[in-house]
PDB file of C-alpha atoms and ligand atoms in Angstrom:
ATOM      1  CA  UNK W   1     -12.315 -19.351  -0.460  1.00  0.00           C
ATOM      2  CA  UNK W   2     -11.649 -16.041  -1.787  1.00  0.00           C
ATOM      3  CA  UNK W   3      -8.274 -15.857  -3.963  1.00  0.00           C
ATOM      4  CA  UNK W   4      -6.218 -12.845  -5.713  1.00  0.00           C
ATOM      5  CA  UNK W   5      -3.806 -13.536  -7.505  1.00  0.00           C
ATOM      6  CA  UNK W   6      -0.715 -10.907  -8.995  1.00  0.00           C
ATOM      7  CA  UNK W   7      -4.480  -8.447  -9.009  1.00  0.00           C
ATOM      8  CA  UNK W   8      -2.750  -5.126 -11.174  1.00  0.00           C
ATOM      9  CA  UNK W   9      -5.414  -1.806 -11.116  1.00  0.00           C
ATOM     10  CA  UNK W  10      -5.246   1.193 -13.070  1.00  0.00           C
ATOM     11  CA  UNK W  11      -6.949   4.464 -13.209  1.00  0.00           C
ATOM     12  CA  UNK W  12      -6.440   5.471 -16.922  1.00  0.00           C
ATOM     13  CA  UNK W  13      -2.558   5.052 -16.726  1.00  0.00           C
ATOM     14  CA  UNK W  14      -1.908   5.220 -12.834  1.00  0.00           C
ATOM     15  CA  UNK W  15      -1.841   1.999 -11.454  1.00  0.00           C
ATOM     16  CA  UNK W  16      -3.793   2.071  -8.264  1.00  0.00           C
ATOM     17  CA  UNK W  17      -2.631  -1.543  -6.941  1.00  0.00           C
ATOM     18  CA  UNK W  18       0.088  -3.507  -8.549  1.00  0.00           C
ATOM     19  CA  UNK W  19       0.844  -7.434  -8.507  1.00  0.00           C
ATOM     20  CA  UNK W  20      -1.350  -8.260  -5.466  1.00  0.00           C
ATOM     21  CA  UNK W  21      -1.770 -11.283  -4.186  1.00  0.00           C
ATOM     22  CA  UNK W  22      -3.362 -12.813  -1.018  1.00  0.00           C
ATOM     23  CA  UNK W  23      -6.171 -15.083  -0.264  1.00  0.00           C
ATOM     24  CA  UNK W  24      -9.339 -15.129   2.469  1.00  0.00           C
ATOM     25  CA  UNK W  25      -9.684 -18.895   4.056  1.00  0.00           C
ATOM     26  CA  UNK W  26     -13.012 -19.777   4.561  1.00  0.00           C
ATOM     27  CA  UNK W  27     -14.431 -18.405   8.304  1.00  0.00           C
ATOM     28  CA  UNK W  28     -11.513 -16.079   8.712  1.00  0.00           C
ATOM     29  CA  UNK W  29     -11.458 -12.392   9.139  1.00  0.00           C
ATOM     30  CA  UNK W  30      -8.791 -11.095   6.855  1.00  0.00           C
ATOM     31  CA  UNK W  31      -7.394  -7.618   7.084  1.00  0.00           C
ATOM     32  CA  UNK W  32      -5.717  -5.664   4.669  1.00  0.00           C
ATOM     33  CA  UNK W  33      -4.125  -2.603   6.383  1.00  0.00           C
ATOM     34  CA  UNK W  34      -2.611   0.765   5.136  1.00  0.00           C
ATOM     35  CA  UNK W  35      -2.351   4.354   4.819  1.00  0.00           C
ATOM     36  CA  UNK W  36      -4.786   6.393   2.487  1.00  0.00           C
ATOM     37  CA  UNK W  37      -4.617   5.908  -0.718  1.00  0.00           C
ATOM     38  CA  UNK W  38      -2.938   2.677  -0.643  1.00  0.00           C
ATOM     39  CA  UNK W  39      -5.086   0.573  -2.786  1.00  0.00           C
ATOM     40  CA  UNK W  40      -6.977  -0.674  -0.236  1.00  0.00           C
ATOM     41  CA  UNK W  41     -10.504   0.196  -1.362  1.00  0.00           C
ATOM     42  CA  UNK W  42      -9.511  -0.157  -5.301  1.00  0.00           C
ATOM     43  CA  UNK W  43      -8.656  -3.812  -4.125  1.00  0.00           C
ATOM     44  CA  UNK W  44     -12.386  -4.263  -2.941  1.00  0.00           C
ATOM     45  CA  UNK W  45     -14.070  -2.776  -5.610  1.00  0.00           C
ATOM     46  CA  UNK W  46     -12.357  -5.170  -8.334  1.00  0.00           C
ATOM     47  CA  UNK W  47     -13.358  -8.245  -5.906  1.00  0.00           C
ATOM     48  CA  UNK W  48     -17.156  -7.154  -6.393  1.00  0.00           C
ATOM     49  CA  UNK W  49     -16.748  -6.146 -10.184  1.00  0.00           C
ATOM     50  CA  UNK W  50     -16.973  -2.491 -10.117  1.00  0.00           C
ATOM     51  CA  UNK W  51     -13.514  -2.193 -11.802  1.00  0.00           C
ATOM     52  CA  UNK W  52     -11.571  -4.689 -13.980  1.00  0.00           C
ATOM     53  CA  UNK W  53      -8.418  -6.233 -13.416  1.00  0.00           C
ATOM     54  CA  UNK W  54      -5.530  -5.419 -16.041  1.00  0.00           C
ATOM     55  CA  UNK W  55      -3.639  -8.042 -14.749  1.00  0.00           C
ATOM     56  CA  UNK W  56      -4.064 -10.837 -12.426  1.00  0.00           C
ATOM     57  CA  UNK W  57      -7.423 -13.290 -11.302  1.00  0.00           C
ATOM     58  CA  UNK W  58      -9.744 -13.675  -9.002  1.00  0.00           C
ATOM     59  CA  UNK W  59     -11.172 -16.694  -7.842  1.00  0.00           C
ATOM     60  CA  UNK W  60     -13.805 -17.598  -5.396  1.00  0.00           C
ATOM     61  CA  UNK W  61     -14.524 -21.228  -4.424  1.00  0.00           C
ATOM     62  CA  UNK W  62     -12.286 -22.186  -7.380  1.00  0.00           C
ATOM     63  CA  UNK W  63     -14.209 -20.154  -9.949  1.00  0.00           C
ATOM     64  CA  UNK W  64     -12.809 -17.371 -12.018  1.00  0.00           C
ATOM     65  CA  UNK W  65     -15.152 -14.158 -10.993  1.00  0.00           C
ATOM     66  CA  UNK W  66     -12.862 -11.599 -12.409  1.00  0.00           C
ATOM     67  CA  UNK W  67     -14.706  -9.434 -15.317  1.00  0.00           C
ATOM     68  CA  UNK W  68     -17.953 -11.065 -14.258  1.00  0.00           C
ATOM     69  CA  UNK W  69     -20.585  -8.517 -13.981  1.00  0.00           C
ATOM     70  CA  UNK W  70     -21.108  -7.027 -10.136  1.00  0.00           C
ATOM     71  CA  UNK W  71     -25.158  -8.361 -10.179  1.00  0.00           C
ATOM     72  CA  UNK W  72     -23.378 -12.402 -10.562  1.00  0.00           C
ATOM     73  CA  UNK W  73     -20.408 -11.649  -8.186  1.00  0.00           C
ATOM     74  CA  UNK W  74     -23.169 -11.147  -5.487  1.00  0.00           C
ATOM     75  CA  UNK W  75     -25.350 -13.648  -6.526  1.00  0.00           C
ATOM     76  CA  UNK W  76     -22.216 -15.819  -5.622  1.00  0.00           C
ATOM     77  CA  UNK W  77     -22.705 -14.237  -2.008  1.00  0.00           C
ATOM     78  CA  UNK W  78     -19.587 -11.448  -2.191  1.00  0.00           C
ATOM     79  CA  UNK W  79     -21.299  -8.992  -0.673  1.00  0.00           C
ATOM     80  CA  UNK W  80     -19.801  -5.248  -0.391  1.00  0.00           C
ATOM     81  CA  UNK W  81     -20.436  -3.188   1.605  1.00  0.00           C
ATOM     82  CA  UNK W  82     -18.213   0.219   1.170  1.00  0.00           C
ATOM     83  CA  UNK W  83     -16.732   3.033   2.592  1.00  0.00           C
ATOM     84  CA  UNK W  84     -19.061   5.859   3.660  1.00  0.00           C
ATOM     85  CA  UNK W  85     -22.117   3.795   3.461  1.00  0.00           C
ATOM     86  CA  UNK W  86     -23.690   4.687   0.882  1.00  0.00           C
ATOM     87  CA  UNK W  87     -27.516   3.418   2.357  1.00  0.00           C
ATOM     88  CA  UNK W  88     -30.032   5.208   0.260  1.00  0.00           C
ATOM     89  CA  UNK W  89     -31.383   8.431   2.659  1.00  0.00           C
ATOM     90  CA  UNK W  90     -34.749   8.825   1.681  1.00  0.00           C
ATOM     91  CA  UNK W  91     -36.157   5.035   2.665  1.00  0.00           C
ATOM     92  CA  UNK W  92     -36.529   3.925   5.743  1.00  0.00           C
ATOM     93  CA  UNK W  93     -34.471   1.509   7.647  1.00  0.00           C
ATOM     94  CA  UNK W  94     -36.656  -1.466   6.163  1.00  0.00           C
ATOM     95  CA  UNK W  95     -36.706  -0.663   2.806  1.00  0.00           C
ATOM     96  CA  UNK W  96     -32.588  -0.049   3.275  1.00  0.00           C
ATOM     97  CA  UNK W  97     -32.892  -3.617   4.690  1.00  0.00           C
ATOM     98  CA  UNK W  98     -35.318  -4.958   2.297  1.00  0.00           C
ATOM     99  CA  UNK W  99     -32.855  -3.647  -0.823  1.00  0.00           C
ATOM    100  CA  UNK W 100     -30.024  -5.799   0.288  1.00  0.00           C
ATOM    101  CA  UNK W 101     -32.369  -8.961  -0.276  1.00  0.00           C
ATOM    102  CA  UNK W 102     -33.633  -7.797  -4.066  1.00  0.00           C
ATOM    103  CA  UNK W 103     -31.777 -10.722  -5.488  1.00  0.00           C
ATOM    104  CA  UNK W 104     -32.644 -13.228  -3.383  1.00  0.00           C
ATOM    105  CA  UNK W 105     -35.966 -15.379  -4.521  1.00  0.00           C
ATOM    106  CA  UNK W 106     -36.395 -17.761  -1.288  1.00  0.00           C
ATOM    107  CA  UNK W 107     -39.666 -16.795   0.670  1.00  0.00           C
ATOM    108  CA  UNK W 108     -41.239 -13.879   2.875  1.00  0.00           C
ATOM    109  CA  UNK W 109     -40.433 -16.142   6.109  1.00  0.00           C
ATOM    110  CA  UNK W 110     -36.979 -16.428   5.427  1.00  0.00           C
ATOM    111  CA  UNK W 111     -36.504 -12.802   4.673  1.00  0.00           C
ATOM    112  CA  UNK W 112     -38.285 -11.714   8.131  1.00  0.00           C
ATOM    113  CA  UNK W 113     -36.123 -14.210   9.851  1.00  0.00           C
ATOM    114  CA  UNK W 114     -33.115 -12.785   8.714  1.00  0.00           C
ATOM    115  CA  UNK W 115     -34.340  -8.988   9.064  1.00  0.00           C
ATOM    116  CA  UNK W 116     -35.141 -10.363  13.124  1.00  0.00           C
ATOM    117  CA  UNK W 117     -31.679 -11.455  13.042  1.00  0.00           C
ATOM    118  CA  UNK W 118     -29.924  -7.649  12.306  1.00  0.00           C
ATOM    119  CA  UNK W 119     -32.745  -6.243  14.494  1.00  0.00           C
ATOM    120  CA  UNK W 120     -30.787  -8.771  17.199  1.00  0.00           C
ATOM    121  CA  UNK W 121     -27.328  -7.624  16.258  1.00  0.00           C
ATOM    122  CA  UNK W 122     -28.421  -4.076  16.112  1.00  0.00           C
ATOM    123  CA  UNK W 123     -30.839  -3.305  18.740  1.00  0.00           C
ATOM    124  CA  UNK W 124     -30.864   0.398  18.196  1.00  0.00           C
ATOM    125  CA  UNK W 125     -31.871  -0.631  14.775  1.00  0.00           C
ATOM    126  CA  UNK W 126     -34.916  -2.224  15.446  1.00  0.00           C
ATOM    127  CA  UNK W 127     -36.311   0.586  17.211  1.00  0.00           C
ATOM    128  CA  UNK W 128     -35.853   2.532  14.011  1.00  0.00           C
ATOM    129  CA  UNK W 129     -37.367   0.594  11.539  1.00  0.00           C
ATOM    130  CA  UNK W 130     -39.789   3.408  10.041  1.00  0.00           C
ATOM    131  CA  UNK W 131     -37.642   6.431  10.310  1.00  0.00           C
ATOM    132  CA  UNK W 132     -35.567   7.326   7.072  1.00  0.00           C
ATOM    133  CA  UNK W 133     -31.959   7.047   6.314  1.00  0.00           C
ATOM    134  CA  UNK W 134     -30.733  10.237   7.089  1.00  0.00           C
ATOM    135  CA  UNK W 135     -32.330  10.759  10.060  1.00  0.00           C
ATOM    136  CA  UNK W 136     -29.805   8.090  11.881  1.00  0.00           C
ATOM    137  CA  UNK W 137     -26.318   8.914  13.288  1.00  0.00           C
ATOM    138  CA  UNK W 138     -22.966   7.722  11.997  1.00  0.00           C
ATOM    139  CA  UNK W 139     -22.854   4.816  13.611  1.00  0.00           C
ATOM    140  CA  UNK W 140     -26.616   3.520  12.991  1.00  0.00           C
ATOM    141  CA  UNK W 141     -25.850   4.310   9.545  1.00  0.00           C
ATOM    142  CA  UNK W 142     -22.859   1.789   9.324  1.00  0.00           C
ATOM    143  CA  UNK W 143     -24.920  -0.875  11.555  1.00  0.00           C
ATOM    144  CA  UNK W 144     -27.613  -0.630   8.297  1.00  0.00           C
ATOM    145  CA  UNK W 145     -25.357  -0.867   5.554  1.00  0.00           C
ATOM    146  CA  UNK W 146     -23.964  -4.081   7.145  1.00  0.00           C
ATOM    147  CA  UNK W 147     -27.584  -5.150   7.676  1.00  0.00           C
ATOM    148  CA  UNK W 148     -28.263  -4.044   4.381  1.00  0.00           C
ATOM    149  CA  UNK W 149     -25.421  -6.733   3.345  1.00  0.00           C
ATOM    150  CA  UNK W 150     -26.419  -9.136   5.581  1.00  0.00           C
ATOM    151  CA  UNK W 151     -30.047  -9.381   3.961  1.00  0.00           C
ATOM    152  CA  UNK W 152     -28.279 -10.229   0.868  1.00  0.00           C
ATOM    153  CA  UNK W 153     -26.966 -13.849   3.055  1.00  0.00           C
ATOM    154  CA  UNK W 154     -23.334 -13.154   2.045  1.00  0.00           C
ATOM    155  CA  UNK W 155     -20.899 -16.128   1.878  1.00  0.00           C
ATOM    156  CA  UNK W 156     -17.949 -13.575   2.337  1.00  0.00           C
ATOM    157  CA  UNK W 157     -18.248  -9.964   3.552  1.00  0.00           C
ATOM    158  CA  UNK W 158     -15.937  -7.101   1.913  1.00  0.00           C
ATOM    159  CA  UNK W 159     -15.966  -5.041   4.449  1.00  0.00           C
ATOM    160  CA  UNK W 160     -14.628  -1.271   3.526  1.00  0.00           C
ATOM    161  CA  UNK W 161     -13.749   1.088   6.621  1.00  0.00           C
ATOM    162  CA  UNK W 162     -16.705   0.455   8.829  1.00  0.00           C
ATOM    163  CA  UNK W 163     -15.380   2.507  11.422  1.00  0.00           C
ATOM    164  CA  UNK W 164     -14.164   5.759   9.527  1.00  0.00           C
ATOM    165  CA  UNK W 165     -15.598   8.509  11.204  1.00  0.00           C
ATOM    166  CA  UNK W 166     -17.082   6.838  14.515  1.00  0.00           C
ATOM    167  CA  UNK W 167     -17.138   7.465  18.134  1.00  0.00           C
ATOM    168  CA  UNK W 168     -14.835   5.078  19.324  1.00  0.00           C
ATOM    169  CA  UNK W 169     -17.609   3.512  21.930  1.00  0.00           C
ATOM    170  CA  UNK W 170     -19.864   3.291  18.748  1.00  0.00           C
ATOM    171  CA  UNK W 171     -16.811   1.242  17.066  1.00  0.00           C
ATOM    172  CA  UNK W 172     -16.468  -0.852  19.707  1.00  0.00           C
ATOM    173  CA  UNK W 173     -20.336  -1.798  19.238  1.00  0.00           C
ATOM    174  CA  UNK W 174     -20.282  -2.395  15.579  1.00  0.00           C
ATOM    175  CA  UNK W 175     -16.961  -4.724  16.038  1.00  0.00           C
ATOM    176  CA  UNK W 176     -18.931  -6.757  18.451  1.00  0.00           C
ATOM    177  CA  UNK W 177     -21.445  -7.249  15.691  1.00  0.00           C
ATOM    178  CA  UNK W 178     -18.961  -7.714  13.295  1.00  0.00           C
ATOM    179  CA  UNK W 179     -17.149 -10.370  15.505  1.00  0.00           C
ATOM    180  CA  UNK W 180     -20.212 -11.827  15.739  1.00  0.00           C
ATOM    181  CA  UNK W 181     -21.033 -12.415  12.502  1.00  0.00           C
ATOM    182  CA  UNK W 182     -17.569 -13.963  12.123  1.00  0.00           C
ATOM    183  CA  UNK W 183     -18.256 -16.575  14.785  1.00  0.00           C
ATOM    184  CA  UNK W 184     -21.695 -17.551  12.964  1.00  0.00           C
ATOM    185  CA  UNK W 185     -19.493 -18.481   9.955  1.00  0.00           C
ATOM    186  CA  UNK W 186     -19.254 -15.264   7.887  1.00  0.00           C
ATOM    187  CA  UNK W 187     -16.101 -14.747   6.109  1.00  0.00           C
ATOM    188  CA  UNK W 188     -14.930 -11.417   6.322  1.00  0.00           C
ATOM    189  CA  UNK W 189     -11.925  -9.405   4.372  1.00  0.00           C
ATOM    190  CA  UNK W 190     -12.010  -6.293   6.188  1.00  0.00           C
ATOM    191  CA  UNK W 191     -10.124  -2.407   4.839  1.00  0.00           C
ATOM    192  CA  UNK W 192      -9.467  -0.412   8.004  1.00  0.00           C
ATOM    193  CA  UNK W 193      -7.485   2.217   8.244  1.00  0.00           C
ATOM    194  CA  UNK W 194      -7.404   1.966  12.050  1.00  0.00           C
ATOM    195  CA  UNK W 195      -4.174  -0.498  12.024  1.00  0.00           C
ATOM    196  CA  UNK W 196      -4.892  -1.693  15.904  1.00  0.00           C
ATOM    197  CA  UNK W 197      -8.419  -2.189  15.219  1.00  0.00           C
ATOM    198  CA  UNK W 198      -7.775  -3.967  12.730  1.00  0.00           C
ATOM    199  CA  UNK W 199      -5.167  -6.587  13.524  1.00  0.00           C
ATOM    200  CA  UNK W 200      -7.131  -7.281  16.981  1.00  0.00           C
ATOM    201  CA  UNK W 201      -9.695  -8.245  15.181  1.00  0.00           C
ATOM    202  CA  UNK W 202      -8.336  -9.950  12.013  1.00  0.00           C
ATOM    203  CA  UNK W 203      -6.983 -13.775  12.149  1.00  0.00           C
ATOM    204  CA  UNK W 204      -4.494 -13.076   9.335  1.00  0.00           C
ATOM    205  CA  UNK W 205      -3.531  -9.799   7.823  1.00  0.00           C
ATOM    206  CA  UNK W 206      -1.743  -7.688   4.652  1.00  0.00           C
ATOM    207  CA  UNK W 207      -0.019  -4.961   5.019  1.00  0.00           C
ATOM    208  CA  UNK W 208      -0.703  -2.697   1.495  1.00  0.00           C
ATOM    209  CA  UNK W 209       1.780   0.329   0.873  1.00  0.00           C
ATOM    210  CA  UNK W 210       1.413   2.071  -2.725  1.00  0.00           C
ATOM    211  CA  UNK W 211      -0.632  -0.467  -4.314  1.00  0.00           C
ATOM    212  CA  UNK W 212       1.697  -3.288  -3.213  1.00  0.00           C
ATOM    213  CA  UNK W 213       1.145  -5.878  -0.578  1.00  0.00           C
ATOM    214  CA  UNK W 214       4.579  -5.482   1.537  1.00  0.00           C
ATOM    215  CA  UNK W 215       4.287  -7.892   4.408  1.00  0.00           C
ATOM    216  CA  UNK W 216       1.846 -10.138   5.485  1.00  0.00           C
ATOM    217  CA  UNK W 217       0.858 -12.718   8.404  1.00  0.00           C
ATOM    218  CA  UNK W 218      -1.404 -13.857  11.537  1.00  0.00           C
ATOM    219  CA  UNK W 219      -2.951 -10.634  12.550  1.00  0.00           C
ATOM    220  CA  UNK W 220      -1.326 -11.757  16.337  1.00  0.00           C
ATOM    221  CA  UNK W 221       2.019 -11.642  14.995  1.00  0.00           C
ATOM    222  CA  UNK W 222       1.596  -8.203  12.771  1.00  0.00           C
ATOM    223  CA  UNK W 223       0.284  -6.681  15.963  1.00  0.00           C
ATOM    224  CA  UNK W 224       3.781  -7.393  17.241  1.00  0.00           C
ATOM    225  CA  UNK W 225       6.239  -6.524  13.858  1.00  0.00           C
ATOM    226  CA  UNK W 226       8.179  -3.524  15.031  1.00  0.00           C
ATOM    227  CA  UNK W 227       7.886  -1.920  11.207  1.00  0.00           C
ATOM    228  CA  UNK W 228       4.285  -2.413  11.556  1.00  0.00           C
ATOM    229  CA  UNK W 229       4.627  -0.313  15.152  1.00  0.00           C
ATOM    230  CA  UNK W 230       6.488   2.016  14.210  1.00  0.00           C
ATOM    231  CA  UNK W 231       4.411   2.745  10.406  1.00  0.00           C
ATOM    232  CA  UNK W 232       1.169   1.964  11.852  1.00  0.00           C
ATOM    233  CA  UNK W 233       0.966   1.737  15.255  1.00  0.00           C
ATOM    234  CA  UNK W 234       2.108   4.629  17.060  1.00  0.00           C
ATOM    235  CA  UNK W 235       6.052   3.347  17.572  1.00  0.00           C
TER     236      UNK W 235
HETATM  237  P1  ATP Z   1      -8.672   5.273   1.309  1.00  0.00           P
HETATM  238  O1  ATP Z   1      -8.874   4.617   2.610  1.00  0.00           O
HETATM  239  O2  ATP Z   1      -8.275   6.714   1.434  1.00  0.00           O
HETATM  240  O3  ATP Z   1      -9.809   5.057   0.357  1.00  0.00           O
HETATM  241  P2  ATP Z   1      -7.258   3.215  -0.085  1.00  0.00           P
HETATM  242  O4  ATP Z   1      -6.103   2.443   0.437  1.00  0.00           O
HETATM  243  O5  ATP Z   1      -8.561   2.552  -0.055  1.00  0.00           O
HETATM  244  O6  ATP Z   1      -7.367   4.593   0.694  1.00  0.00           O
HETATM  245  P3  ATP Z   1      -7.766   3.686  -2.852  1.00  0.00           P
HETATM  246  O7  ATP Z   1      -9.004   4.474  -2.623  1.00  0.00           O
HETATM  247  O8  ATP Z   1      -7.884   2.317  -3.374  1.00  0.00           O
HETATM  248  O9  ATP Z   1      -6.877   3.669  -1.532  1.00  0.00           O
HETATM  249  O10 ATP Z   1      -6.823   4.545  -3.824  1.00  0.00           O
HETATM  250  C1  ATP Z   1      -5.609   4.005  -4.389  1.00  0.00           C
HETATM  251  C2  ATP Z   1      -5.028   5.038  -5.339  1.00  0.00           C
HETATM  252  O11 ATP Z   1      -5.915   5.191  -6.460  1.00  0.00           O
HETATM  253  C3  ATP Z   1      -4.866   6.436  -4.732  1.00  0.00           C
HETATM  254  O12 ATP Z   1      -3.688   6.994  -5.264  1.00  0.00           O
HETATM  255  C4  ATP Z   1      -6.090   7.174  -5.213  1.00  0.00           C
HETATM  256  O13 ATP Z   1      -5.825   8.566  -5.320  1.00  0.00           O
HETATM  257  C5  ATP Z   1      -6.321   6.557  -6.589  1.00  0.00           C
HETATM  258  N1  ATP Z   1      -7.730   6.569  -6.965  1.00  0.00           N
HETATM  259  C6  ATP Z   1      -8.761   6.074  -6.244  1.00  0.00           C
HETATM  260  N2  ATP Z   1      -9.929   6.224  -6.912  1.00  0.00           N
HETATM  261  C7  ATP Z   1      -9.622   6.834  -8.087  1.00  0.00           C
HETATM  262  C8  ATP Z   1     -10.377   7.250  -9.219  1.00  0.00           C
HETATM  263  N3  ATP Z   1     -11.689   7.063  -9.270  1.00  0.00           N
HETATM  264  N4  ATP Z   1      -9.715   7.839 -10.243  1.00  0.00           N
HETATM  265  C9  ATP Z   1      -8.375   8.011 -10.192  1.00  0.00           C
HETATM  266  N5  ATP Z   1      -7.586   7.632  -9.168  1.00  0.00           N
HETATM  267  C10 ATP Z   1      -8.191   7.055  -8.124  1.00  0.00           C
END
């Protein structure tokens, strides 16, 4: 569904992510994994347009959408949704909600449907439609900015770090949600940081040291690699 292919990055003249390639099937949940700084996020941002390739492609369904400008890449339903949230702190948790659906032009009905849908995947959403942005904790914030993406009806979800910072009993919420999502038919390519997370939630995964894309397979198997252990995993 979602293809990169030899994807080179630079800031100025450091390259940020060199000759990467990988692809997302269609319905999976695809990890990439790594330390900080590894190219991880720079990988997600050139998917969605905010920074061009100076090598490589990117296709989705067979369609070249690298250098396309971010506002057509979602239109296409790549939907990002990035590290630290970034949900806008003085609106409420509707108008957060209602933002991610400013490009869409079906009708009112569909858009409630779909806002009763997150209110269902995030109950302790719902009960805070009218109270603004900052007022919610970490972890309410990260359930709204994947609302906020959802309301956009994404075909495939780049999903960047959602649990950086999190309680781990708030984590294991928003994975549910996420896992759910999955299982409706969202396609997911998921940055965590948090290796285990990651892999037991991922079908197939990349492994991304210094820009490069060192070892890949089934999430499953990864889980299992004893470089991956010992790098990523505690040994
Ligand atoms: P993290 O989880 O910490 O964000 P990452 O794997 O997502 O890690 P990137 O944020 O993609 O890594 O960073 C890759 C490299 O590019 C790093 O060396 C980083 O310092 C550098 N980098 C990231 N953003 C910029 C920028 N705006 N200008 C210059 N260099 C940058």
């Amino acid at each position: 569904m979602l293809k990169c292919d030899s994807l080179s990055v630079y800031y100025g003249k450091t390259c940020a992510v060199h000759d990467v390639t990988f692809s997302v099937p269609e319905g999976k949940i695809v990890a990439l994994v790594g330390a900080n700084g590894a190219g991880k996020s720079t990988t997600l941002k050139t998917i969605s347009g905010l920074l061009r390739p100076s090598h490589g492609t990117i296709t989705f369904n067979g369609e070249r959408i690298d250098g396309m400008r971010p506002r057509d890449i979602v239109a296409r339903g790549i939907i990002h949704v990035p590290e630290g949230r970034r949900i806008f702190p003085g609106l409420t948790v509707r108008e957060n909600l209602e933002i991610g659906a400013c490009l869409r032009c079906d009708g009112k009905a569909s858009l409630e449907r779909d806002l009763q849908h997150v209110c269902q995947l995030f109950p302790q959403l719902a009960k805070r439609m009218n109270q603004l942005g900052w007022s919610l904790s970490g972890g309410e914030q990260q359930m709204l900015a994947i609302g906020r993406g959802l309301m956009a009806k994404p075909k495939v979800f780049l999903l960047d770090e959602p649990s950086l910072g999190l309680a781990p009993v708030v984590v294991e919420k928003l994975f549910e949600g996420i896992k759910q999502i999955n299982a409706e038919g969202l396609t997911i390519l998921l940055v965590e940081q948090n290796a285990y997370l990651a892999l037991n939630t991922a079908d197939l995964a990349y492994v991304v040291e210094n820009g490069r894309t060192v070892l890949h397979g089934a999430a499953s198997d990864l889980l299992k690699d004893e470089s991956v252990k010992r790098a990523y995993l505690g040994g």
